[in-house]
């Protein structure tokens, strides 16, 4: 069986399916490369429905891969719902590994895996989407000798993902979807040298994602211990920094950009404050009941405490409601509408 000349790995999120359909319809049926796609969608989505939707726009074979499938040229593989899509030694790995930036599948996981095993034969593409999945992975693709392509943020339905990549990674090509198919078709005709010069830390991080290694000692080889804990499992976070991008990961495999970690801590803080508000409301109600049954000085003291708690409640409620209003756009779950 012939191996693909290149891997085209694509990350997309909100607004991604229309963009992907426009892109694959430009690719020739004789494409010598394989196309691997991570599109964010809900864990209970019907992956086959999205594959059928892509198939209507291309003569390339479109599939939901199974773990262990060989990677074939002229084929489009879409990561299944709630599974990471990785590569290893010419085959696909479909795993339920730890989430990265709270996503599974995650573009960063696919991009890193491709960089580790295919090096200069990888072309990473970031399309429309919110937040920053794909940025860390593009950085690793570039360090391994691959190419980075980003949809022009000015035409992206949701420009956050392309803008994040442009802000943190030296991008080779920035262009609209209408010109991307022709570019990719030309790039996969250029011979590559494979993965002979992939940095060791990229290979190690890919192995951790495959669950081949994942001990504390292995993660210490990637970065330095931080003072923070993983928001997903509570384990210690290690700080990784190459170039402009600051990243964190724990030894169990959860990974975050600094921005994603900040948003996660904001969400945890908000949850804690809502619990505190509920407890103060309960305390106020209890004091009110006690005051109604008391007499004289005791009742006056309870009323004073009630007024004090009411002040705390009002200030906390105002803070929470204003905070929710200002952060709804960035903290709301992002799922692709099919």
mmCIF file of C-alpha atoms in Angstrom:
data_model
loop_
_atom_site.group_PDB
_atom_site.id
_atom_site.type_symbol
_atom_site.label_atom_id
_atom_site.label_comp_id
_atom_site.label_asym_id
_atom_site.label_seq_id
_atom_site.Cartn_x
_atom_site.Cartn_y
_atom_site.Cartn_z
ATOM 1 C CA UNK A 1 0.000 0.000 0.000
ATOM 2 C CA UNK A 2 1.358 3.406 -0.987
ATOM 3 C CA UNK A 3 2.098 5.882 1.790
ATOM 4 C CA UNK A 4 0.892 9.482 1.587
ATOM 5 C CA UNK A 5 3.437 12.050 0.453
ATOM 6 C CA UNK A 6 2.318 14.481 3.160
ATOM 7 C CA UNK A 7 -0.152 14.862 5.990
ATOM 8 C CA UNK A 8 -2.483 17.849 5.785
ATOM 9 C CA UNK A 9 -3.779 18.313 9.330
ATOM 10 C CA UNK A 10 -6.651 20.747 9.835
ATOM 11 C CA UNK A 11 -8.173 22.253 12.971
ATOM 12 C CA UNK A 12 -11.567 23.975 12.925
ATOM 13 C CA UNK A 13 -14.229 24.892 15.433
ATOM 14 C CA UNK A 14 -17.206 27.263 15.266
ATOM 15 C CA UNK A 15 -18.126 27.845 11.623
ATOM 16 C CA UNK A 16 -15.826 25.019 10.623
ATOM 17 C CA UNK A 17 -18.051 22.685 8.619
ATOM 18 C CA UNK A 18 -18.949 25.213 5.891
ATOM 19 C CA UNK A 19 -15.276 26.186 5.637
ATOM 20 C CA UNK A 20 -14.169 22.548 5.450
ATOM 21 C CA UNK A 21 -16.701 21.780 2.730
ATOM 22 C CA UNK A 22 -15.435 24.727 0.683
ATOM 23 C CA UNK A 23 -11.864 23.555 1.167
ATOM 24 C CA UNK A 24 -12.194 19.860 0.308
ATOM 25 C CA UNK A 25 -14.136 20.601 -2.877
ATOM 26 C CA UNK A 26 -10.984 22.285 -4.220
ATOM 27 C CA UNK A 27 -8.729 19.257 -3.666
ATOM 28 C CA UNK A 28 -8.095 16.912 -6.625
ATOM 29 C CA UNK A 29 -9.225 13.300 -6.471
ATOM 30 C CA UNK A 30 -5.615 12.274 -7.153
ATOM 31 C CA UNK A 31 -4.278 14.061 -4.047
ATOM 32 C CA UNK A 32 -1.102 12.204 -2.955
ATOM 33 C CA UNK A 33 -1.505 13.368 0.646
ATOM 34 C CA UNK A 34 -3.851 12.310 3.436
ATOM 35 C CA UNK A 35 -6.109 14.895 5.081
ATOM 36 C CA UNK A 36 -6.771 14.608 8.829
ATOM 37 C CA UNK A 37 -9.379 16.899 10.382
ATOM 38 C CA UNK A 38 -10.284 17.875 13.926
ATOM 39 C CA UNK A 39 -13.629 19.678 14.038
ATOM 40 C CA UNK A 40 -14.981 20.547 17.480
ATOM 41 C CA UNK A 41 -18.463 19.216 18.104
ATOM 42 C CA UNK A 42 -20.510 17.843 20.990
ATOM 43 C CA UNK A 43 -19.488 14.414 22.365
ATOM 44 C CA UNK A 44 -22.867 12.945 21.372
ATOM 45 C CA UNK A 45 -22.742 14.251 17.788
ATOM 46 C CA UNK A 46 -23.256 11.874 14.867
ATOM 47 C CA UNK A 47 -19.825 11.788 13.274
ATOM 48 C CA UNK A 48 -20.998 9.858 10.248
ATOM 49 C CA UNK A 49 -23.420 12.681 9.439
ATOM 50 C CA UNK A 50 -20.517 15.128 9.177
ATOM 51 C CA UNK A 51 -18.539 12.670 7.045
ATOM 52 C CA UNK A 52 -21.497 12.367 4.670
ATOM 53 C CA UNK A 53 -21.692 16.144 4.512
ATOM 54 C CA UNK A 54 -18.011 16.384 3.533
ATOM 55 C CA UNK A 55 -18.396 13.566 0.996
ATOM 56 C CA UNK A 56 -20.957 15.582 -0.939
ATOM 57 C CA UNK A 57 -18.245 18.148 -1.717
ATOM 58 C CA UNK A 58 -15.318 15.974 -2.816
ATOM 59 C CA UNK A 59 -14.352 12.905 -4.794
ATOM 60 C CA UNK A 60 -11.836 11.978 -2.096
ATOM 61 C CA UNK A 61 -12.753 9.131 0.233
ATOM 62 C CA UNK A 62 -14.078 10.543 3.537
ATOM 63 C CA UNK A 63 -14.057 8.382 6.665
ATOM 64 C CA UNK A 64 -14.485 8.217 10.409
ATOM 65 C CA UNK A 65 -11.293 6.317 11.288
ATOM 66 C CA UNK A 66 -10.938 3.328 13.543
ATOM 67 C CA UNK A 67 -7.998 2.828 15.864
ATOM 68 C CA UNK A 68 -5.152 1.205 13.948
ATOM 69 C CA UNK A 69 -6.325 2.099 10.430
ATOM 70 C CA UNK A 70 -3.470 2.632 7.956
ATOM 71 C CA UNK A 71 -3.076 6.170 6.642
ATOM 72 C CA UNK A 72 -3.901 6.197 2.941
ATOM 73 C CA UNK A 73 -3.289 8.934 0.363
ATOM 74 C CA UNK A 74 -6.307 10.596 -1.217
ATOM 75 C CA UNK A 75 -8.353 10.086 1.949
ATOM 76 C CA UNK A 76 -10.003 12.522 4.343
ATOM 77 C CA UNK A 77 -10.189 11.371 7.971
ATOM 78 C CA UNK A 78 -12.463 13.180 10.442
ATOM 79 C CA UNK A 79 -11.764 12.736 14.156
ATOM 80 C CA UNK A 80 -14.728 10.930 15.789
ATOM 81 C CA UNK A 81 -16.748 12.697 18.490
ATOM 82 C CA UNK A 82 -15.127 12.658 21.940
ATOM 83 C CA UNK A 83 -11.936 11.003 20.631
ATOM 84 C CA UNK A 84 -8.477 12.330 19.880
ATOM 85 C CA UNK A 85 -7.086 11.551 16.437
ATOM 86 C CA UNK A 86 -3.340 10.810 16.492
ATOM 87 C CA UNK A 87 -0.841 9.221 14.114
ATOM 88 C CA UNK A 88 1.970 6.731 14.662
ATOM 89 C CA UNK A 89 4.174 4.832 12.236
ATOM 90 C CA UNK A 90 1.820 5.112 9.273
ATOM 91 C CA UNK A 91 -1.327 4.311 11.247
ATOM 92 C CA UNK A 92 -4.086 6.237 13.000
ATOM 93 C CA UNK A 93 -4.700 6.176 16.727
ATOM 94 C CA UNK A 94 -8.222 6.940 17.932
ATOM 95 C CA UNK A 95 -8.030 7.470 21.681
ATOM 96 C CA UNK A 96 -10.006 8.819 24.612
ATOM 97 C CA UNK A 97 -6.998 10.502 26.149
ATOM 98 C CA UNK A 98 -7.075 13.528 28.447
ATOM 99 C CA UNK A 99 -8.647 16.685 27.063
ATOM 100 C CA UNK A 100 -6.391 19.460 25.806
ATOM 101 C CA UNK A 101 -7.603 23.027 26.342
ATOM 102 C CA UNK A 102 -10.808 21.241 27.462
ATOM 103 C CA UNK A 103 -11.293 19.759 23.968
ATOM 104 C CA UNK A 104 -11.510 16.170 22.773
ATOM 105 C CA UNK A 105 -10.797 15.881 19.904
ATOM 106 C CA UNK A 106 -8.177 18.632 19.998
ATOM 107 C CA UNK A 107 -6.307 20.078 17.046
ATOM 108 C CA UNK A 108 -3.216 20.515 19.229
ATOM 109 C CA UNK A 109 -3.091 16.774 19.924
ATOM 110 C CA UNK A 110 -3.325 15.878 16.222
ATOM 111 C CA UNK A 111 -0.832 18.534 15.131
ATOM 112 C CA UNK A 112 1.744 17.470 17.740
ATOM 113 C CA UNK A 113 1.409 13.813 16.823
ATOM 114 C CA UNK A 114 1.809 14.561 13.117
ATOM 115 C CA UNK A 115 4.852 16.740 13.807
ATOM 116 C CA UNK A 116 6.502 13.982 15.848
ATOM 117 C CA UNK A 117 6.161 11.271 13.200
ATOM 118 C CA UNK A 118 6.132 13.158 9.893
ATOM 119 C CA UNK A 119 8.209 16.287 10.509
ATOM 120 C CA UNK A 120 8.712 18.227 7.287
ATOM 121 C CA UNK A 121 5.938 16.267 5.561
ATOM 122 C CA UNK A 122 3.255 17.983 7.664
ATOM 123 C CA UNK A 123 1.149 20.950 6.597
ATOM 124 C CA UNK A 124 -0.864 22.349 9.497
ATOM 125 C CA UNK A 125 -3.992 24.376 8.770
ATOM 126 C CA UNK A 126 -6.042 26.445 11.239
ATOM 127 C CA UNK A 127 -9.513 27.547 10.150
ATOM 128 C CA UNK A 128 -12.367 29.474 11.741
ATOM 129 C CA UNK A 129 -13.096 28.956 15.422
ATOM 130 C CA UNK A 130 -13.250 30.489 18.884
ATOM 131 C CA UNK A 131 -10.433 30.496 21.444
ATOM 132 C CA UNK A 132 -7.023 29.049 20.530
ATOM 133 C CA UNK A 133 -6.940 25.308 19.816
ATOM 134 C CA UNK A 134 -4.341 24.606 17.119
ATOM 135 C CA UNK A 135 -1.918 27.366 18.077
ATOM 136 C CA UNK A 136 0.349 25.198 20.242
ATOM 137 C CA UNK A 137 0.203 22.406 17.669
ATOM 138 C CA UNK A 138 1.170 24.742 14.826
ATOM 139 C CA UNK A 139 4.183 25.877 16.828
ATOM 140 C CA UNK A 140 5.324 22.252 17.142
ATOM 141 C CA UNK A 141 4.765 21.628 13.421
ATOM 142 C CA UNK A 142 6.986 24.608 12.640
ATOM 143 C CA UNK A 143 9.698 23.445 15.046
ATOM 144 C CA UNK A 144 9.637 20.020 13.368
ATOM 145 C CA UNK A 145 10.149 21.589 9.932
ATOM 146 C CA UNK A 146 6.568 21.551 8.657
ATOM 147 C CA UNK A 147 4.473 24.336 7.181
ATOM 148 C CA UNK A 148 1.774 26.458 8.821
ATOM 149 C CA UNK A 149 -1.275 27.741 6.939
ATOM 150 C CA UNK A 150 -3.988 29.949 8.450
ATOM 151 C CA UNK A 151 -7.327 31.119 7.114
ATOM 152 C CA UNK A 152 -7.436 34.884 6.694
ATOM 153 C CA UNK A 153 -9.096 36.110 9.918
ATOM 154 C CA UNK A 154 -10.872 38.833 7.961
ATOM 155 C CA UNK A 155 -13.007 36.211 6.204
ATOM 156 C CA UNK A 156 -13.234 33.637 9.013
ATOM 157 C CA UNK A 157 -16.712 33.443 10.535
ATOM 158 C CA UNK A 158 -15.057 33.212 13.966
ATOM 159 C CA UNK A 159 -11.530 34.664 13.734
ATOM 160 C CA UNK A 160 -10.181 33.823 17.218
ATOM 161 C CA UNK A 161 -8.336 30.624 16.264
ATOM 162 C CA UNK A 162 -6.619 32.110 13.184
ATOM 163 C CA UNK A 163 -5.755 35.284 15.102
ATOM 164 C CA UNK A 164 -4.264 33.286 17.977
ATOM 165 C CA UNK A 165 -2.071 31.326 15.569
ATOM 166 C CA UNK A 166 -0.923 34.503 13.826
ATOM 167 C CA UNK A 167 -0.080 36.152 17.153
ATOM 168 C CA UNK A 168 2.073 33.297 18.433
ATOM 169 C CA UNK A 169 3.497 31.296 15.515
ATOM 170 C CA UNK A 170 5.516 32.275 12.411
ATOM 171 C CA UNK A 171 2.908 31.425 9.775
ATOM 172 C CA UNK A 172 3.947 30.568 6.212
ATOM 173 C CA UNK A 173 0.683 31.339 4.423
ATOM 174 C CA UNK A 174 -2.374 33.424 5.338
ATOM 175 C CA UNK A 175 -5.121 33.303 2.735
ATOM 176 C CA UNK A 176 -8.868 32.896 2.193
ATOM 177 C CA UNK A 177 -10.476 29.482 1.825
ATOM 178 C CA UNK A 178 -11.048 30.115 -1.895
ATOM 179 C CA UNK A 179 -7.284 29.992 -2.529
ATOM 180 C CA UNK A 180 -6.305 27.388 0.029
ATOM 181 C CA UNK A 181 -7.061 24.275 -2.011
ATOM 182 C CA UNK A 182 -4.748 25.302 -4.834
ATOM 183 C CA UNK A 183 -1.977 26.118 -2.347
ATOM 184 C CA UNK A 184 -2.236 22.748 -0.590
ATOM 185 C CA UNK A 185 -2.299 20.901 -3.914
ATOM 186 C CA UNK A 186 0.981 22.598 -4.888
ATOM 187 C CA UNK A 187 2.651 22.127 -1.501
ATOM 188 C CA UNK A 188 2.127 18.357 -1.410
ATOM 189 C CA UNK A 189 4.065 18.047 -4.675
ATOM 190 C CA UNK A 190 7.246 19.282 -2.952
ATOM 191 C CA UNK A 191 9.409 16.397 -1.636
ATOM 192 C CA UNK A 192 10.006 16.345 2.122
ATOM 193 C CA UNK A 193 12.766 14.885 4.284
ATOM 194 C CA UNK A 194 10.399 13.316 6.821
ATOM 195 C CA UNK A 195 11.005 13.331 10.566
ATOM 196 C CA UNK A 196 14.783 12.977 10.792
ATOM 197 C CA UNK A 197 15.272 16.251 12.694
ATOM 198 C CA UNK A 198 12.227 16.375 14.975
ATOM 199 C CA UNK A 199 13.170 17.751 18.437
ATOM 200 C CA UNK A 200 13.166 15.151 21.201
ATOM 201 C CA UNK A 201 10.691 17.063 23.374
ATOM 202 C CA UNK A 202 8.061 16.884 20.609
ATOM 203 C CA UNK A 203 8.529 13.118 20.338
ATOM 204 C CA UNK A 204 8.287 12.753 24.112
ATOM 205 C CA UNK A 205 5.132 14.853 24.354
ATOM 206 C CA UNK A 206 3.560 12.820 21.551
ATOM 207 C CA UNK A 207 4.432 9.610 23.409
ATOM 208 C CA UNK A 208 2.766 10.952 26.554
ATOM 209 C CA UNK A 209 -0.412 11.606 24.563
ATOM 210 C CA UNK A 210 -0.276 8.019 23.289
ATOM 211 C CA UNK A 211 -0.021 6.908 26.956
ATOM 212 C CA UNK A 212 3.319 5.230 26.216
ATOM 213 C CA UNK A 213 4.914 7.320 28.974
ATOM 214 C CA UNK A 214 3.451 9.764 31.426
ATOM 215 C CA UNK A 215 5.380 9.627 34.679
ATOM 216 C CA UNK A 216 6.334 12.721 36.640
ATOM 217 C CA UNK A 217 9.981 12.220 35.628
ATOM 218 C CA UNK A 218 9.060 12.186 31.942
ATOM 219 C CA UNK A 219 7.076 15.396 32.211
ATOM 220 C CA UNK A 220 9.973 17.013 34.101
ATOM 221 C CA UNK A 221 12.021 16.549 30.936
ATOM 222 C CA UNK A 222 9.527 18.749 29.091
ATOM 223 C CA UNK A 223 9.299 21.696 31.458
ATOM 224 C CA UNK A 224 9.577 23.054 34.973
ATOM 225 C CA UNK A 225 7.111 22.627 37.852
ATOM 226 C CA UNK A 226 4.741 25.538 38.344
ATOM 227 C CA UNK A 227 2.847 26.649 41.428
ATOM 228 C CA UNK A 228 -0.504 25.849 39.786
ATOM 229 C CA UNK A 229 -2.655 22.735 39.652
ATOM 230 C CA UNK A 230 -4.524 21.166 36.762
ATOM 231 C CA UNK A 231 -8.159 22.356 36.658
ATOM 232 C CA UNK A 232 -9.238 18.971 35.267
ATOM 233 C CA UNK A 233 -7.528 16.528 37.654
ATOM 234 C CA UNK A 234 -5.892 18.589 40.407
ATOM 235 C CA UNK A 235 -2.384 17.369 39.584
ATOM 236 C CA UNK A 236 0.695 19.562 39.451
ATOM 237 C CA UNK A 237 1.129 21.605 36.277
ATOM 238 C CA UNK A 238 4.442 21.916 34.460
ATOM 239 C CA UNK A 239 5.370 25.001 32.473
ATOM 240 C CA UNK A 240 6.531 24.538 28.872
ATOM 241 C CA UNK A 241 7.843 27.404 26.777
ATOM 242 C CA UNK A 242 9.234 27.432 23.260
ATOM 243 C CA UNK A 243 9.177 30.679 21.327
ATOM 244 C CA UNK A 244 6.371 33.077 22.268
ATOM 245 C CA UNK A 245 3.803 30.542 23.456
ATOM 246 C CA UNK A 246 3.506 29.598 27.124
ATOM 247 C CA UNK A 247 1.902 26.200 27.772
ATOM 248 C CA UNK A 248 1.137 23.951 30.728
ATOM 249 C CA UNK A 249 0.522 20.236 31.115
ATOM 250 C CA UNK A 250 0.138 17.745 33.946
ATOM 251 C CA UNK A 251 1.658 14.271 34.054
ATOM 252 C CA UNK A 252 -1.712 12.639 33.349
ATOM 253 C CA UNK A 253 -1.860 14.405 29.976
ATOM 254 C CA UNK A 254 -4.149 17.425 30.310
ATOM 255 C CA UNK A 255 -2.659 20.356 28.412
ATOM 256 C CA UNK A 256 -3.431 24.070 28.277
ATOM 257 C CA UNK A 257 -2.218 27.256 26.718
ATOM 258 C CA UNK A 258 -1.796 30.082 29.216
ATOM 259 C CA UNK A 259 -4.969 31.731 27.887
ATOM 260 C CA UNK A 260 -6.991 28.524 28.222
ATOM 261 C CA UNK A 261 -5.715 28.029 31.768
ATOM 262 C CA UNK A 262 -6.665 31.593 32.669
ATOM 263 C CA UNK A 263 -10.214 31.110 31.371
ATOM 264 C CA UNK A 264 -10.485 27.839 33.275
ATOM 265 C CA UNK A 265 -9.429 29.492 36.534
ATOM 266 C CA UNK A 266 -11.963 32.262 35.876
ATOM 267 C CA UNK A 267 -14.698 29.648 35.502
ATOM 268 C CA UNK A 268 -13.634 27.886 38.731
ATOM 269 C CA UNK A 269 -13.592 31.189 40.604
ATOM 270 C CA UNK A 270 -17.084 32.018 39.361
ATOM 271 C CA UNK A 271 -18.411 28.638 40.520
ATOM 272 C CA UNK A 272 -16.868 29.177 43.960
ATOM 273 C CA UNK A 273 -18.413 32.631 44.284
ATOM 274 C CA UNK A 274 -21.877 31.322 43.350
ATOM 275 C CA UNK A 275 -21.534 28.721 46.118
ATOM 276 C CA UNK A 276 -20.495 31.468 48.546
ATOM 277 C CA UNK A 277 -23.537 33.532 47.519
ATOM 278 C CA UNK A 278 -25.850 30.583 48.150
ATOM 279 C CA UNK A 279 -24.329 29.987 51.601
ATOM 280 C CA UNK A 280 -24.734 33.660 52.554
ATOM 281 C CA UNK A 281 -28.375 33.591 51.426
ATOM 282 C CA UNK A 282 -28.946 30.536 53.622
ATOM 283 C CA UNK A 283 -27.211 32.222 56.570
ATOM 284 C CA UNK A 284 -29.346 35.349 56.113
ATOM 285 C CA UNK A 285 -32.529 33.239 56.085
ATOM 286 C CA UNK A 286 -31.459 31.407 59.235
ATOM 287 C CA UNK A 287 -30.673 34.657 61.067
ATOM 288 C CA UNK A 288 -34.027 36.091 59.967
ATOM 289 C CA UNK A 289 -35.822 33.093 61.494
ATOM 290 C CA UNK A 290 -33.816 33.423 64.709
ATOM 291 C CA UNK A 291 -34.494 37.175 64.946
ATOM 292 C CA UNK A 292 -38.237 36.663 64.537
ATOM 293 C CA UNK A 293 -38.227 34.365 67.556
ATOM 294 C CA UNK A 294 -35.971 36.540 69.729
ATOM 295 C CA UNK A 295 -36.691 39.494 71.923
ATOM 296 C CA UNK A 296 -35.001 42.714 72.935
ATOM 297 C CA UNK A 297 -31.254 43.078 72.507
ATOM 298 C CA UNK A 298 -30.848 39.600 70.967
ATOM 299 C CA UNK A 299 -33.298 40.426 68.177
ATOM 300 C CA UNK A 300 -31.566 43.755 67.497
ATOM 301 C CA UNK A 301 -28.178 42.033 67.246
ATOM 302 C CA UNK A 302 -29.533 39.524 64.737
ATOM 303 C CA UNK A 303 -31.074 42.303 62.658
ATOM 304 C CA UNK A 304 -27.697 44.059 62.522
ATOM 305 C CA UNK A 305 -25.998 40.869 61.354
ATOM 306 C CA UNK A 306 -28.729 40.360 58.741
ATOM 307 C CA UNK A 307 -28.182 43.858 57.333
ATOM 308 C CA UNK A 308 -24.434 43.258 57.176
ATOM 309 C CA UNK A 309 -24.916 39.982 55.280
ATOM 310 C CA UNK A 310 -27.408 41.629 52.922
ATOM 311 C CA UNK A 311 -24.707 44.131 52.000
ATOM 312 C CA UNK A 312 -22.243 41.318 51.234
ATOM 313 C CA UNK A 313 -24.896 39.480 49.215
ATOM 314 C CA UNK A 314 -25.768 42.515 47.126
ATOM 315 C CA UNK A 315 -22.129 43.309 46.335
ATOM 316 C CA UNK A 316 -21.328 39.703 45.457
ATOM 317 C CA UNK A 317 -24.445 39.296 43.312
ATOM 318 C CA UNK A 318 -23.651 42.515 41.429
ATOM 319 C CA UNK A 319 -20.082 41.338 40.815
ATOM 320 C CA UNK A 320 -21.209 37.918 39.575
ATOM 321 C CA UNK A 321 -23.934 39.224 37.282
ATOM 322 C CA UNK A 322 -21.648 41.839 35.752
ATOM 323 C CA UNK A 323 -18.916 39.244 35.368
ATOM 324 C CA UNK A 324 -21.260 36.774 33.663
ATOM 325 C CA UNK A 325 -22.491 39.429 31.241
ATOM 326 C CA UNK A 326 -18.952 40.436 30.249
ATOM 327 C CA UNK A 327 -17.581 36.922 29.874
ATOM 328 C CA UNK A 328 -20.485 35.022 28.298
ATOM 329 C CA UNK A 329 -18.994 35.277 24.815
ATOM 330 C CA UNK A 330 -15.749 33.577 25.776
ATOM 331 C CA UNK A 331 -16.919 31.065 28.385
ATOM 332 C CA UNK A 332 -19.943 29.605 26.639
ATOM 333 C CA UNK A 333 -19.363 26.066 25.297
ATOM 334 C CA UNK A 334 -18.406 26.068 21.648
ATOM 335 C CA UNK A 335 -19.949 23.345 19.541
ATOM 336 C CA UNK A 336 -20.350 23.046 15.794
ATOM 337 C CA UNK A 337 -23.919 23.161 14.562
ATOM 338 C CA UNK A 338 -24.447 20.440 11.999
#
